[in-house]
Amino acid sequence: MIDSAKSVRSSRAGTLGSSQTERKPSMEQIIATLTRIDLHCHSSASNKPVNRAVGMLTNMPESYSPPEKVYDQAIARGMDLVTITDHDTIAGVMTLKDRG
């Protein structure tokens, strides 16, 4: 998709004429300015299933990963901001508050 956007921009640039010196930012430049956010992550603090029926069958929590690991993995994947949305508790995120 980016390649086709480049070709469209190139063809438009050829029709603009030499009088216009301002160039539109490239798709890569636009993407580089965006903030990447993960707004819904669970940690091991979500220690109960969200769905009672599923919980009765599996007794599995939403996540087995500690909050530190959830946060570090999101940052490693390129997120700028991370929201940990554990069920009925802020215990997981409180372990991260001193990290800054």
Coordinates of C-alpha atoms in Angstrom, one line a residue:
M1 CA 0.0 0.0 0.0
I2 CA 2.8 2.4 0.8
D3 CA 4.4 1.7 -2.6
S4 CA 1.1 2.5 -4.4
A5 CA 0.8 5.7 -2.3
K6 CA 4.4 6.7 -3.4
S7 CA 3.5 6.2 -7.1
V8 CA 0.4 8.3 -6.7
R9 CA 2.3 11.0 -5.0
S10 CA 5.0 10.9 -7.7
S11 CA 2.5 11.2 -10.5
R12 CA 0.8 14.1 -8.7
A13 CA 4.2 15.8 -8.2
G14 CA 4.8 15.6 -11.9
T15 CA 1.6 17.5 -12.6
L16 CA 2.1 20.2 -10.0
G17 CA 4.6 22.2 -12.0
S18 CA 7.9 23.7 -11.0
S19 CA 6.3 26.8 -9.3
Q20 CA 5.3 24.8 -6.3
T21 CA 8.3 24.1 -4.1
E22 CA 6.5 22.7 -1.0
R23 CA 6.5 19.0 -0.8
K24 CA 3.9 16.9 1.0
P25 CA 5.4 14.6 3.7
S26 CA 6.0 11.0 2.7
M27 CA 4.0 8.2 4.3
E28 CA 7.1 7.1 6.2
Q29 CA 7.4 10.7 7.6
I30 CA 3.8 10.7 8.7
I31 CA 4.0 7.3 10.3
A32 CA 7.2 8.4 12.2
T33 CA 5.2 11.2 13.9
L34 CA 2.4 9.0 15.1
T35 CA 2.2 7.8 18.7
R36 CA 1.7 4.1 19.1
I37 CA -0.6 3.1 21.9
D38 CA -1.9 -0.2 23.3
L39 CA -5.0 0.7 25.3
H40 CA -6.0 -2.8 26.5
C41 CA -3.4 -5.1 28.1
H42 CA -4.0 -7.6 31.0
S43 CA -1.4 -8.8 33.5
S44 CA -1.3 -11.6 36.0
A45 CA -3.2 -9.2 38.4
S46 CA -6.3 -10.2 36.3
N47 CA -6.2 -13.5 38.1
K48 CA -9.8 -14.5 37.3
P49 CA -11.5 -15.2 34.0
V50 CA -13.7 -12.2 32.9
N51 CA -16.5 -14.6 31.8
R52 CA -18.0 -16.6 34.7
A53 CA -19.1 -19.4 32.4
V54 CA -15.7 -19.8 30.9
G55 CA -14.2 -19.6 34.4
M56 CA -16.3 -22.5 35.6
L57 CA -15.0 -24.6 32.7
T58 CA -11.4 -23.6 32.5
N59 CA -10.5 -21.7 35.7
M60 CA -8.0 -19.7 33.7
P61 CA -7.0 -16.1 34.4
E62 CA -6.9 -13.4 31.7
S63 CA -3.1 -13.4 31.7
Y64 CA -0.2 -15.2 33.3
S65 CA 2.4 -12.5 32.5
P66 CA 3.5 -10.2 35.3
P67 CA 2.9 -6.4 34.7
E68 CA 6.6 -5.7 34.2
K69 CA 6.7 -8.3 31.4
V70 CA 3.5 -6.9 29.8
Y71 CA 4.9 -3.4 29.8
D72 CA 8.4 -4.3 28.6
Q73 CA 7.0 -6.4 25.8
A74 CA 4.7 -3.6 24.6
I75 CA 7.6 -1.2 24.6
A76 CA 9.8 -3.7 22.8
R77 CA 7.1 -4.0 20.1
G78 CA 7.2 -0.2 19.5
M79 CA 4.4 1.1 21.7
D80 CA 4.9 4.7 23.1
L81 CA 2.1 4.4 25.7
V82 CA 0.7 1.3 27.4
T83 CA -2.5 0.9 29.4
I84 CA -2.8 -2.1 31.7
T85 CA -6.5 -2.8 32.1
D86 CA -6.7 -5.6 34.8
H87 CA -10.1 -6.6 36.0
D88 CA -11.3 -5.1 39.3
T89 CA -7.8 -4.1 40.5
I90 CA -5.0 -1.6 40.0
A91 CA -2.5 -3.9 41.8
G92 CA -0.7 -4.8 38.6
V93 CA -0.1 -1.2 37.5
M94 CA 0.9 -0.1 41.0
T95 CA 4.0 -2.4 40.7
L96 CA 5.0 -0.2 37.7
K97 CA 4.5 3.2 39.2
D98 CA 8.0 3.6 40.5
R99 CA 9.5 2.8 37.0
G100 CA 8.6 6.2 35.7

